[in-house]
Coordinates of C-alpha atoms in Angstrom, one line a residue:
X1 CA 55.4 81.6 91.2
X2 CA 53.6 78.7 92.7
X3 CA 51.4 80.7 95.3
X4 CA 51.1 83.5 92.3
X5 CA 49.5 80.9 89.9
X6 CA 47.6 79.1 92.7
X7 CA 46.1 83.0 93.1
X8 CA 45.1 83.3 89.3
X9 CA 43.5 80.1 89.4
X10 CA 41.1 81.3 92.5
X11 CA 40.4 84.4 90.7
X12 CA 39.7 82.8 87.2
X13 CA 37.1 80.8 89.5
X14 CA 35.9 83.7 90.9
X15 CA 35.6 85.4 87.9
X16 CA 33.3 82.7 86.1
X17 CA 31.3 82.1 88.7
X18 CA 30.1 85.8 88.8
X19 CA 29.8 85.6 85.2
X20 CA 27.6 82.7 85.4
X21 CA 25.5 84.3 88.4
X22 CA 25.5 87.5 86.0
X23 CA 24.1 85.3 83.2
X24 CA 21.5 83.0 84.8
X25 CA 20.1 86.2 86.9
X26 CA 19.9 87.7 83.5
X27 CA 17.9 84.2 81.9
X28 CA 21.3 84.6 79.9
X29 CA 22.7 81.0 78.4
X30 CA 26.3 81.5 77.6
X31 CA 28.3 79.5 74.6
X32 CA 31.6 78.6 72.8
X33 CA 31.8 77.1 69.8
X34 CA 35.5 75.0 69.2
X35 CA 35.5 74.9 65.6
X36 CA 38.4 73.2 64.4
X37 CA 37.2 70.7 67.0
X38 CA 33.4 71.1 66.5
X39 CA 32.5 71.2 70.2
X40 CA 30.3 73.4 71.8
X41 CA 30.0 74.1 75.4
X42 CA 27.6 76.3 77.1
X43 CA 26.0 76.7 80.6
X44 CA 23.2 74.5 81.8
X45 CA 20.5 77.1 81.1
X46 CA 21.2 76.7 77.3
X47 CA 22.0 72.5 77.8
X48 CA 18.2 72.9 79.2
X49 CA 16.8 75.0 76.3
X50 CA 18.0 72.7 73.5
X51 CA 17.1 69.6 75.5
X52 CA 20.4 68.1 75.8
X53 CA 21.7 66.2 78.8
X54 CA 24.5 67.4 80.7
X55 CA 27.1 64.8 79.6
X56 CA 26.0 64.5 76.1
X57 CA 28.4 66.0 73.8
X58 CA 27.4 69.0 71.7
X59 CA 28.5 69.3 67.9
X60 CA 27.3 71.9 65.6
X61 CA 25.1 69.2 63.8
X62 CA 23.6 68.3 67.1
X63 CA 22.9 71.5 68.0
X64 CA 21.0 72.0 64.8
X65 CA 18.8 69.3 65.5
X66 CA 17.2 71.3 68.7
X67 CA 16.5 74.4 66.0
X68 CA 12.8 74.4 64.4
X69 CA 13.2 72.6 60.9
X70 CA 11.9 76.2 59.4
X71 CA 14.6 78.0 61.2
X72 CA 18.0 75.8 61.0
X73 CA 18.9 76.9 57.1
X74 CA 18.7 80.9 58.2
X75 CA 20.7 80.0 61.6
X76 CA 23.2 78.0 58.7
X77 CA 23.6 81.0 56.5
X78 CA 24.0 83.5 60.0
X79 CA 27.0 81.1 61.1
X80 CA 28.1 81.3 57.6
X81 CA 28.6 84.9 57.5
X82 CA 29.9 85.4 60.7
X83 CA 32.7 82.5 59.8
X84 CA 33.4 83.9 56.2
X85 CA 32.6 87.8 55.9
X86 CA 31.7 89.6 59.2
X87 CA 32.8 87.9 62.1
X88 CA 29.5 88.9 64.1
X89 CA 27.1 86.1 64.4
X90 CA 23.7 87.1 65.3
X91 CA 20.6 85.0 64.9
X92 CA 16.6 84.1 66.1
X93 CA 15.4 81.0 66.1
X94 CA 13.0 78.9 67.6
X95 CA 14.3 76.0 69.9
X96 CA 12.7 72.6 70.8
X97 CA 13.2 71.0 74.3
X98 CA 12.6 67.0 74.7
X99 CA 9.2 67.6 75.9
X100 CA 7.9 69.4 72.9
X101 CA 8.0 72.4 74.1
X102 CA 9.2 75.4 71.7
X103 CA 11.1 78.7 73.1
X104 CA 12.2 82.1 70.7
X105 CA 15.8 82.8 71.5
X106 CA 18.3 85.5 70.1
X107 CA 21.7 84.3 69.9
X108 CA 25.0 86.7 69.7
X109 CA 28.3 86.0 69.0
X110 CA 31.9 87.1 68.0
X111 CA 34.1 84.8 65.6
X112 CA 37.6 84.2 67.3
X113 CA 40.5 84.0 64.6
X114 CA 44.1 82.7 64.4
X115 CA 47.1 84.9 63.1
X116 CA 46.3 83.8 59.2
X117 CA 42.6 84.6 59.7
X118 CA 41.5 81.2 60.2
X119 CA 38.3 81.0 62.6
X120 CA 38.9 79.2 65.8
X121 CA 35.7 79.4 68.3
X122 CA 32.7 81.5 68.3
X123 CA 31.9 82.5 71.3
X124 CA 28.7 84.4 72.5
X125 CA 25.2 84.8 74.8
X126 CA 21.4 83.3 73.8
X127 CA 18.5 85.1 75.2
X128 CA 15.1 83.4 75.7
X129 CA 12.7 85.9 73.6
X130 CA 9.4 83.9 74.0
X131 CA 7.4 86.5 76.2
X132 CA 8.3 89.3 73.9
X133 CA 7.4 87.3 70.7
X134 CA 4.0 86.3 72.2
X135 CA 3.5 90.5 72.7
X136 CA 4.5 90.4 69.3
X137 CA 1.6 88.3 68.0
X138 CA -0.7 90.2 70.1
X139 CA 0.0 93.3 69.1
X140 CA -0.2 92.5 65.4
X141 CA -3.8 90.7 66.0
X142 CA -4.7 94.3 67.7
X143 CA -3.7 95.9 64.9
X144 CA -5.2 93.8 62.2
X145 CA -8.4 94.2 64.0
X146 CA -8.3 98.3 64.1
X147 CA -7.7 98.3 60.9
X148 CA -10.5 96.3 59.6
X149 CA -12.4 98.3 61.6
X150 CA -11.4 101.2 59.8
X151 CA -12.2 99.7 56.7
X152 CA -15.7 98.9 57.9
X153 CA -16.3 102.2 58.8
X154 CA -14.7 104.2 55.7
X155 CA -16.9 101.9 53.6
X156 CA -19.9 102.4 55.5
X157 CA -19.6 106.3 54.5
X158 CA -19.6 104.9 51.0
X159 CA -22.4 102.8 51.5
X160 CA -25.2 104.6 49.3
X161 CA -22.7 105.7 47.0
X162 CA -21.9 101.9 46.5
X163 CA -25.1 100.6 46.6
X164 CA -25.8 102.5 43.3
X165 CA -22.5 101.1 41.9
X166 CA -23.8 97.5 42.1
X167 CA -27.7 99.0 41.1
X168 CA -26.3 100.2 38.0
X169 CA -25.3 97.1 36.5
X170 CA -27.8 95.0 37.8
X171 CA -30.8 97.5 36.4
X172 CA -28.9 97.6 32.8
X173 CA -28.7 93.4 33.4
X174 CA -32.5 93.5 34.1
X175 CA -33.6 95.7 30.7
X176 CA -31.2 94.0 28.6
X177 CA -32.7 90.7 29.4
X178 CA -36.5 92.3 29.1
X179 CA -34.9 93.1 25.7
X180 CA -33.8 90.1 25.1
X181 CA -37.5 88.4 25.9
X182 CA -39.2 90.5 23.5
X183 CA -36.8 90.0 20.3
X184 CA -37.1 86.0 21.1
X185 CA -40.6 86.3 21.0
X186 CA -40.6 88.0 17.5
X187 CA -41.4 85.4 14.6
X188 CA -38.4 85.2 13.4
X189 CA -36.3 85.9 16.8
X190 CA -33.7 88.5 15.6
X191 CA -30.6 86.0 17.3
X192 CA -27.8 88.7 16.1
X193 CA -29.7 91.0 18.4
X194 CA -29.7 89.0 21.3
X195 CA -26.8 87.5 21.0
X196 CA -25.1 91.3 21.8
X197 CA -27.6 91.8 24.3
X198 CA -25.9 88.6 25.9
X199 CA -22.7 90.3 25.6
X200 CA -23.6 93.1 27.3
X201 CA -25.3 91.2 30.5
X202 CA -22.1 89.1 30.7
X203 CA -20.1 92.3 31.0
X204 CA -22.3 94.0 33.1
X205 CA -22.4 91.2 35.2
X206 CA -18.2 91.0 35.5
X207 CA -18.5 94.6 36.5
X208 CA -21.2 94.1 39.7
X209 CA -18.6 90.9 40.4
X210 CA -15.5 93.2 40.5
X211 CA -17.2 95.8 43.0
X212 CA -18.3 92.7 45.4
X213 CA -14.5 91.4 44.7
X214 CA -13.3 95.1 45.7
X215 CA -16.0 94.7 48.7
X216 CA -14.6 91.4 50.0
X217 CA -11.1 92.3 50.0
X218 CA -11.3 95.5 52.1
X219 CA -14.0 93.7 54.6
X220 CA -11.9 90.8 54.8
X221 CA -10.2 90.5 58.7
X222 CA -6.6 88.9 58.0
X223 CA -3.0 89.1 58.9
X224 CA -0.9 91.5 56.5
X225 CA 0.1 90.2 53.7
X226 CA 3.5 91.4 51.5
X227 CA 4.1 91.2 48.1
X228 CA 5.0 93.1 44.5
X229 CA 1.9 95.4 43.4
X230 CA 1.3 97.4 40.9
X231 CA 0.6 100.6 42.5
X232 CA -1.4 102.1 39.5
X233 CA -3.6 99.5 39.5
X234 CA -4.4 100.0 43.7
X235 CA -4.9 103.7 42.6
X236 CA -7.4 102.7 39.9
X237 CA -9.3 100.2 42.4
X238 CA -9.7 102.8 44.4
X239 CA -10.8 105.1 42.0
X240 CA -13.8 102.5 41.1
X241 CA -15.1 102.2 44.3
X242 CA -15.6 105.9 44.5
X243 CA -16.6 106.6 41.2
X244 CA -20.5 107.0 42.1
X245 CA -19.7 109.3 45.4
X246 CA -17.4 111.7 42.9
X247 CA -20.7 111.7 40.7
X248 CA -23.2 112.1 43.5
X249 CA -20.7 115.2 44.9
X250 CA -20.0 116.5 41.2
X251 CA -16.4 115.9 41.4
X252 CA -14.6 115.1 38.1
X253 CA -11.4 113.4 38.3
X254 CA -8.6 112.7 35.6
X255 CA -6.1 110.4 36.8
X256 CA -2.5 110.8 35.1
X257 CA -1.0 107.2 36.5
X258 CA 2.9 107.0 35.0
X259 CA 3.6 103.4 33.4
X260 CA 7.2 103.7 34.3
X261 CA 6.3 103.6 38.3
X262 CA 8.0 100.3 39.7
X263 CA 6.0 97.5 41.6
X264 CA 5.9 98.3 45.2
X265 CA 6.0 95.6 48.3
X266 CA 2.9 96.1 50.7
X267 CA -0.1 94.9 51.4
X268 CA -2.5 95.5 48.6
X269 CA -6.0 95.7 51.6
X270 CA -3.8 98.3 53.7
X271 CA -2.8 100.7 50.8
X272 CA -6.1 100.8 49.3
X273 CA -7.5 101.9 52.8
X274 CA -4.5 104.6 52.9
X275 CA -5.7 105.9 49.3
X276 CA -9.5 105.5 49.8
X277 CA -9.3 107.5 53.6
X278 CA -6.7 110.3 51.6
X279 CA -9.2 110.7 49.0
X280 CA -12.1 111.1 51.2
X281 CA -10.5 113.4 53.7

């Protein structure tokens, strides 16, 4: 029995030390979580990510400290779940090491239970992400910049067509305030007059500012932005900025938008440019 657990121990040593090899080839870190305890252990590789020194104990709340203040709640809430409903733990985070120095990581992990349920470690692997996160950014950039190319080139087939949208008020601006002129310089000045001429410029005038508004937001190079929209009103945007090419082209258009459509989540730029290329094609 001796020689027989003597052999176990060897192989349990053996065992770990390909698994370690297997992880650290693989820029694995490798974890355990005790929690009744509240201890965590885990290979050198994750002690050097989280910028803790080889003999300093590791609770959960110290481990939380090495997690980006903007990520440690949504880590919180992922230990949570694992502990209290699914008994998966799964997780990305960013991680700070003592010199500053901030790392993407995906963490993994299984909850281990007693025979009443009770959780008694978590136990899983932590993957350093940063390289693929970096692609990430770039690839998004890329794309933002394609797509405001696009946008720049679908508008500049609207060009005359919108040039005559933002003549139109300014030329009915222009006689309206020739109008204006020649009623002041009546003896009397009819003032009811010219005080709805006035009217008129200021609404004329909101209406050449809401075509450079439209303008500015499809020209404008950004990141994509998510929120509630209303998607009749994107349809109706749309329509205005084409209004004087349907004209020019003797298209007529009747739009039947339904009320009882629900706000959608996008980005209000992009789905313009998906309606304003599907209308023109």
């Amino acid at each position: 029995d001796v020689l027989r657990a003597g052999q176990l121990s060897r192989d349990l040593l053996e065992s770990q030390q390909r698994m370690r090899l297997a992880a650290s080839a693989a820029d694995l870190s490798l974890w355990e979580w005790g929690i009744i305890r509240d201890e965590i252990w885990t290979t050198e590789k994750g002690r050097e990510r989280a910028g803790i020194g080889a003999s300093e104990r590791i609770d959960f709340a110290r481990y939380l400290q090495s997690i980006h203040p903007d990520d440690r709640e949504p880590t919180q809430r992922a230990v949570r779940h694992a502990l209290e409903v699914s008994g998966e733990f799964e997780a990305e985070y960013r991680v700070i090491s003592r010199d500053g120095a901030t790392c993407w990581v995906v963490a993994r992990g299984q909850v281990e239970r007693d025979a009443h349920g009770k959780p008694l470690r978590l136990r899983g692997v932590s993957v350093d992400v940063t390289e693929r996160k970096k692609a990430e950014v770039e690839l998004t950039q890329q794309r933002n910049e394609f797509a405001h190319l696009a946008r720049v080139m679908t508008l500049s087939e609207l060009s005359g067509s919108l040039a005559h949208e933002l003549n139109q008020p300014l030329a009915i601006i222009l006689t309206n305030a020739q109008a204006a002129q020649r009623l002041l310089a009546q003896q009397p000045p009819d003032l009811a007059e010219v005080r709805d001429i006035l009217a008129d410029i200021v609404s004329e005038d909101e209406r050449a500012g809401e075509v450079i508004k439209r303008l500015r937001m499809l020209l404008k190079p950004g990141q994509t932005h998510l929120q509630p929209l209303n998607a009749n009103a994107i349809a109706e945007d749309v329509l205005r900025i084409v209004r004087s090419d349907f004209i020019e082209r003797g298209i007529k258009v009747h739009a039947k938008l339904d009320e009882s459509v629900p706000p959608v989540v996008g980005d209000r730029v992009q789905l313009q440019q998906v309606l304003l290329n599907l209308i023109l094609n």
